[in-house]
GROMACS .gro file of C-alpha atoms in nm:
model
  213
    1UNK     CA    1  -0.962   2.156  -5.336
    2UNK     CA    2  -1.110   1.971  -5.632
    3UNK     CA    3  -1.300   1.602  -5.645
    4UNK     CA    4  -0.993   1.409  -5.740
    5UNK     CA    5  -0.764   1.554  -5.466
    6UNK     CA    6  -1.013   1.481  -5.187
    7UNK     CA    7  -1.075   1.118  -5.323
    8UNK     CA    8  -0.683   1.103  -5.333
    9UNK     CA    9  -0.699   1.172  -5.016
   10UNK     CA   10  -0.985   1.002  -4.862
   11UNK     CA   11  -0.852   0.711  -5.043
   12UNK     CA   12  -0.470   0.733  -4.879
   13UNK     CA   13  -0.740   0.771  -4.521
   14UNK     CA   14  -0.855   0.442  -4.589
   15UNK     CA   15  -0.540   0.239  -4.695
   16UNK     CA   16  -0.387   0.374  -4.346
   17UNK     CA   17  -0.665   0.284  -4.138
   18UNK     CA   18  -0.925   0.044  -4.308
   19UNK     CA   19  -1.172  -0.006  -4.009
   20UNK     CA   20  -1.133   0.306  -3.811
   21UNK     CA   21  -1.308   0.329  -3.448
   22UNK     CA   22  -1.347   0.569  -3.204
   23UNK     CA   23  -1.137   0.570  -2.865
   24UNK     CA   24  -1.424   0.603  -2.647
   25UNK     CA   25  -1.444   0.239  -2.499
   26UNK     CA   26  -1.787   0.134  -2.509
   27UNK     CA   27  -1.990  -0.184  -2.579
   28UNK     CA   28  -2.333  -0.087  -2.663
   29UNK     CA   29  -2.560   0.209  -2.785
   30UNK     CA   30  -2.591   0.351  -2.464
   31UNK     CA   31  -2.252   0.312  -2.315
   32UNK     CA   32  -2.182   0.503  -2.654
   33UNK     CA   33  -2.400   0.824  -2.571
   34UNK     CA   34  -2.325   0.807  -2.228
   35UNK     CA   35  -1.925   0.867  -2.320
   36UNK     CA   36  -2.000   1.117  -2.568
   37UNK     CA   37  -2.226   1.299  -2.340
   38UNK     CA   38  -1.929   1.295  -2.093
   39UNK     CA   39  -1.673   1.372  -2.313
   40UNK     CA   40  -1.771   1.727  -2.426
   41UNK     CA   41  -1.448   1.981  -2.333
   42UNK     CA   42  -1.260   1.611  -2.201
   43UNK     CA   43  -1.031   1.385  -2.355
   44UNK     CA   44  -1.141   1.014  -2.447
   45UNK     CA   45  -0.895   0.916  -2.216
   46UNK     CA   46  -1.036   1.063  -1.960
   47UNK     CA   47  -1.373   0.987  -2.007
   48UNK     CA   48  -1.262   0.578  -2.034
   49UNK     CA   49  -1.075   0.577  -1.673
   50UNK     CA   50  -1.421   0.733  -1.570
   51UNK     CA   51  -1.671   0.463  -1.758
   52UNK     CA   52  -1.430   0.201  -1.719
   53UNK     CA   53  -1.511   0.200  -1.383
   54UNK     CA   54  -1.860   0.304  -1.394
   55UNK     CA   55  -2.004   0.072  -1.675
   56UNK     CA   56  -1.979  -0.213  -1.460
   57UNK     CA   57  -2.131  -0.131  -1.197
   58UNK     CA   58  -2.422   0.034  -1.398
   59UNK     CA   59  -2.440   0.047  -1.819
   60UNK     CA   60  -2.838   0.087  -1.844
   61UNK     CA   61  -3.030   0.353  -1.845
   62UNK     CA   62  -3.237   0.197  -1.566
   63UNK     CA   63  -2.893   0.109  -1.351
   64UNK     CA   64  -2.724   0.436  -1.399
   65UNK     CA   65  -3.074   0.626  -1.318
   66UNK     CA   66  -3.047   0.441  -1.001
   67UNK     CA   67  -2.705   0.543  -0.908
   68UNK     CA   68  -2.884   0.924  -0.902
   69UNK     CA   69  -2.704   1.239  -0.983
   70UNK     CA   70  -2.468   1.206  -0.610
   71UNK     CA   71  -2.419   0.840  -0.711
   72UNK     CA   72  -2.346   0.906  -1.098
   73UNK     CA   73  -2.106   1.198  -0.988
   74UNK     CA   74  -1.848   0.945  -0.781
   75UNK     CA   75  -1.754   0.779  -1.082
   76UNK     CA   76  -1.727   1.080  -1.326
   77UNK     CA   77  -1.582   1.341  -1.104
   78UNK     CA   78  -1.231   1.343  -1.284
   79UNK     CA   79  -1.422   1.489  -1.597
   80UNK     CA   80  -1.495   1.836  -1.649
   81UNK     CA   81  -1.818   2.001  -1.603
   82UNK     CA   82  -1.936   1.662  -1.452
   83UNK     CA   83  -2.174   1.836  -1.237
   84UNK     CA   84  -2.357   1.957  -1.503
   85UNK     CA   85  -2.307   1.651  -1.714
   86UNK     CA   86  -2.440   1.411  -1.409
   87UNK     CA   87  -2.733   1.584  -1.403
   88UNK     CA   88  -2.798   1.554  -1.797
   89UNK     CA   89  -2.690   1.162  -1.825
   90UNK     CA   90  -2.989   1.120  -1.538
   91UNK     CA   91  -3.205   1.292  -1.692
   92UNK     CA   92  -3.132   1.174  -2.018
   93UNK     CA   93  -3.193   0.791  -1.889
   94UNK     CA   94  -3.518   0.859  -1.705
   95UNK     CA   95  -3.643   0.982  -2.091
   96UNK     CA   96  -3.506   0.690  -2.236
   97UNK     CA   97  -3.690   0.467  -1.977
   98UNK     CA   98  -4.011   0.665  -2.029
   99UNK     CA   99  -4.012   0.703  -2.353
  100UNK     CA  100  -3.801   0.439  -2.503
  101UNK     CA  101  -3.796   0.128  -2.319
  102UNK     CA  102  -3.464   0.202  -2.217
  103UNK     CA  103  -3.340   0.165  -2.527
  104UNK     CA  104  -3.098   0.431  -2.752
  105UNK     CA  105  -3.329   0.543  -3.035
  106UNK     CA  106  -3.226   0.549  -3.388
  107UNK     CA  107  -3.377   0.861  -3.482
  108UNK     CA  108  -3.217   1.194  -3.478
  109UNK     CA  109  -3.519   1.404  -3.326
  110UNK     CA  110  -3.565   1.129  -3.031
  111UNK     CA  111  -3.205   1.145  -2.956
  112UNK     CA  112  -3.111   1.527  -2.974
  113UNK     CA  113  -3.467   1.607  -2.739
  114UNK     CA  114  -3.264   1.426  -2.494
  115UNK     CA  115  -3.060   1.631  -2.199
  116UNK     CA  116  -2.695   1.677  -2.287
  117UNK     CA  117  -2.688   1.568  -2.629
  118UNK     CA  118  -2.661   1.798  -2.909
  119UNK     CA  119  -2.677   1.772  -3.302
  120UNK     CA  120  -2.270   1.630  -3.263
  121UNK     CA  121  -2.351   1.366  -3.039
  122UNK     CA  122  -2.657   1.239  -3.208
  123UNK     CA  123  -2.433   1.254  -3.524
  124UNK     CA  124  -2.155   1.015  -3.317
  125UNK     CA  125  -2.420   0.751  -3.167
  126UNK     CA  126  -2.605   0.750  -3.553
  127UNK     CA  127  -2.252   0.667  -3.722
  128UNK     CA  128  -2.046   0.489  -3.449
  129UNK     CA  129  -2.363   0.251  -3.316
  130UNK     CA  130  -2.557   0.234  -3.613
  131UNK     CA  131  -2.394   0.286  -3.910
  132UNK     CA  132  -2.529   0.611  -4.020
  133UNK     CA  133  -2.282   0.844  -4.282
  134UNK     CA  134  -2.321   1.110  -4.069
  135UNK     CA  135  -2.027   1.361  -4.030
  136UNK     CA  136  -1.995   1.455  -3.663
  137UNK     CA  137  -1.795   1.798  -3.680
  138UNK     CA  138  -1.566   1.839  -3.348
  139UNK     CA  139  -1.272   2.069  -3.281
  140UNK     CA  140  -1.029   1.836  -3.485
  141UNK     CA  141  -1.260   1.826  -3.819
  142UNK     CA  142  -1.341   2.176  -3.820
  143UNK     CA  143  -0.936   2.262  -3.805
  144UNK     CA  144  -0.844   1.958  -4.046
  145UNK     CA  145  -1.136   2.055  -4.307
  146UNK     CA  146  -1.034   2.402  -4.295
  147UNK     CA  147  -0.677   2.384  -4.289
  148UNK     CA  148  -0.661   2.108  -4.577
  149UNK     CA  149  -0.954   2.297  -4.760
  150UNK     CA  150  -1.121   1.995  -4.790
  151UNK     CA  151  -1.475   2.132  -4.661
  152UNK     CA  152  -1.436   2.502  -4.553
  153UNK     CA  153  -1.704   2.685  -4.314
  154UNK     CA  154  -1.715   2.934  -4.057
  155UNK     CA  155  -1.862   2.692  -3.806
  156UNK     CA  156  -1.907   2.359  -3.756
  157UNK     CA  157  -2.278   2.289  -3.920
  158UNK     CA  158  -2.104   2.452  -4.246
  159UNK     CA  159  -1.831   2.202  -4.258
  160UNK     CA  160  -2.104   1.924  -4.169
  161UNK     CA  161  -2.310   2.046  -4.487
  162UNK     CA  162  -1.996   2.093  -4.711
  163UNK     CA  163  -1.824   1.749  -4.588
  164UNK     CA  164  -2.137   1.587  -4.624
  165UNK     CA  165  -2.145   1.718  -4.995
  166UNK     CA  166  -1.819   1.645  -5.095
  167UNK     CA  167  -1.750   1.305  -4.963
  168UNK     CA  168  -1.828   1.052  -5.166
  169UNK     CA  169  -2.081   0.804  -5.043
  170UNK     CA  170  -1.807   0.545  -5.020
  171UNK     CA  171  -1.603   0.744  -4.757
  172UNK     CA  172  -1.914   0.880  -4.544
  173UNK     CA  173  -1.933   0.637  -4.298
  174UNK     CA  174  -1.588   0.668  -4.160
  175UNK     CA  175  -1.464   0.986  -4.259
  176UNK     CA  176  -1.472   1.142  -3.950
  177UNK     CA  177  -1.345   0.879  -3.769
  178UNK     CA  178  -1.019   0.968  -4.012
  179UNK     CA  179  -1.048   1.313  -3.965
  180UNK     CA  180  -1.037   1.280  -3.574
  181UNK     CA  181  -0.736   1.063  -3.555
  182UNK     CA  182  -0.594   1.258  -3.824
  183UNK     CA  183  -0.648   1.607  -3.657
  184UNK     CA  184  -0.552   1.468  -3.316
  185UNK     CA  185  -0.217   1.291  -3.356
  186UNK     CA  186  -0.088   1.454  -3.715
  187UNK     CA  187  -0.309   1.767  -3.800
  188UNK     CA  188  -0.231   1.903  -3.497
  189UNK     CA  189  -0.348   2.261  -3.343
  190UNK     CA  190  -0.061   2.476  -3.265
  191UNK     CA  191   0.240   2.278  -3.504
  192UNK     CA  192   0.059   2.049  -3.731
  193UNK     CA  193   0.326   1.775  -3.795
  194UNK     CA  194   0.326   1.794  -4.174
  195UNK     CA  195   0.680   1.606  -4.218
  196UNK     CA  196   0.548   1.303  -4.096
  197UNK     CA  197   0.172   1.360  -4.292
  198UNK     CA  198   0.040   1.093  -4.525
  199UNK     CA  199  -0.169   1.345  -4.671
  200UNK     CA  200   0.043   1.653  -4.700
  201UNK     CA  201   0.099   1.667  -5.061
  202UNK     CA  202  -0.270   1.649  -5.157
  203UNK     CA  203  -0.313   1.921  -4.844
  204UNK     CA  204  -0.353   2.277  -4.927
  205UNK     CA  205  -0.252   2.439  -4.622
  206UNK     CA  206  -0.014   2.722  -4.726
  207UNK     CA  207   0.180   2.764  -4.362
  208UNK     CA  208   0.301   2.385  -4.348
  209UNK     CA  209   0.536   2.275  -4.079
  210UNK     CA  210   0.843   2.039  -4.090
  211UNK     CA  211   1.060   1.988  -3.807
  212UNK     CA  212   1.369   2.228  -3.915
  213UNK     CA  213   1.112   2.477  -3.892
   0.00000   0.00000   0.00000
């Protein structure tokens, strides 16, 4: 895919969806980690029916540190792996207490040192909470940059590095907030809904799939 196809496209992206936002509901920079933390292998919506709940009760690191691990779990049980995940978001709070006045860093090193959250979520709290053009590579934009040949890689930290090449600056803040949308409700896994794609003529995905198919 050249530069003038994927500022085509990037461009169509934008008219479509000026402001996009993620689904996780969330109000602050740590409600924000705390859903992506719990939403690895889960579905937004899942994850909000758990923190809708549970952010009211507690949406500090100091409040949800004092629910504990038992008390944390009653509220996220519906989410996979939240045993697991329960014990990270404690842990993770109890650093950020420590170490950071309770507060969400905005620093990559700080913020992947803490339990549970990887180079992905760091990337998702630095873009969605502070306005970082970080790419934040999940299931959806490795299959969308891949398919569409926008940013090809074997794995996700190659399609971070390509993405983050070819996107121009303009688009970086938000362009995975497209891609996710896009690769969720259109670009989808198993029968990608080309017919109905905004995209699919600057696409170069040879298998495309329209509904007489």
């Amino acid at each position: 895919m050249n530069k003038q196809k994927r500022y085509e496209m990037l461009t169509l992206l934008r008219d479509n969806n000026p402001k996009p936002e993620t689904e996780l509901n969330f109000s602050s920079p740590f409600e924000l980690l705390v859903a992506v933390t719990l939403s690895a292998q889960a579905t937004d919506v899942s994850v909000n029916k758990a923190t809708d709940k549970l952010f009211p009760v507690a949406n500090t690191a100091q409040g949800i540190y004092d629910l504990g691990v038992d008390g944390l779990k009653t509220y996220i049980k519906t989410i996979g792996l939240y045993n697991n995940k329960a014990i990270n978001v404690i842990k993770a709070c109890k650093m950020l207490i420590d170490q950071h006045g309770g507060e969400v860093p905005e620093n990559r090193e700080a913020l992947e040192a803490l339990p549970g959250v990887g180079r992905k979520t760091a990337n998702v709290v630095l873009n969605t909470a502070f306005g970082w053009p970080t790419i934040a590579v999940d299931t959806h934009i490795f299959r969308m940059a891949n398919r569409t040949k926008f940013a090809m890689g074997k794995n996700v930290d190659q399609v971070e590095e390509k993405m983050l090449k070819v996107t121009p600056a303009e688009f970086k803040v938000d362009v995975h907030h497209w891609f996710i949308l896009h690769g969720r409700y259109t670009c989808i896994a198993r029968k990608p809904r080309c017919g109905s794609c905004m995209i699919e003529d600057l696409c170069e995905y040879k298998d495309k799939v329209y509904p007489e198919d």
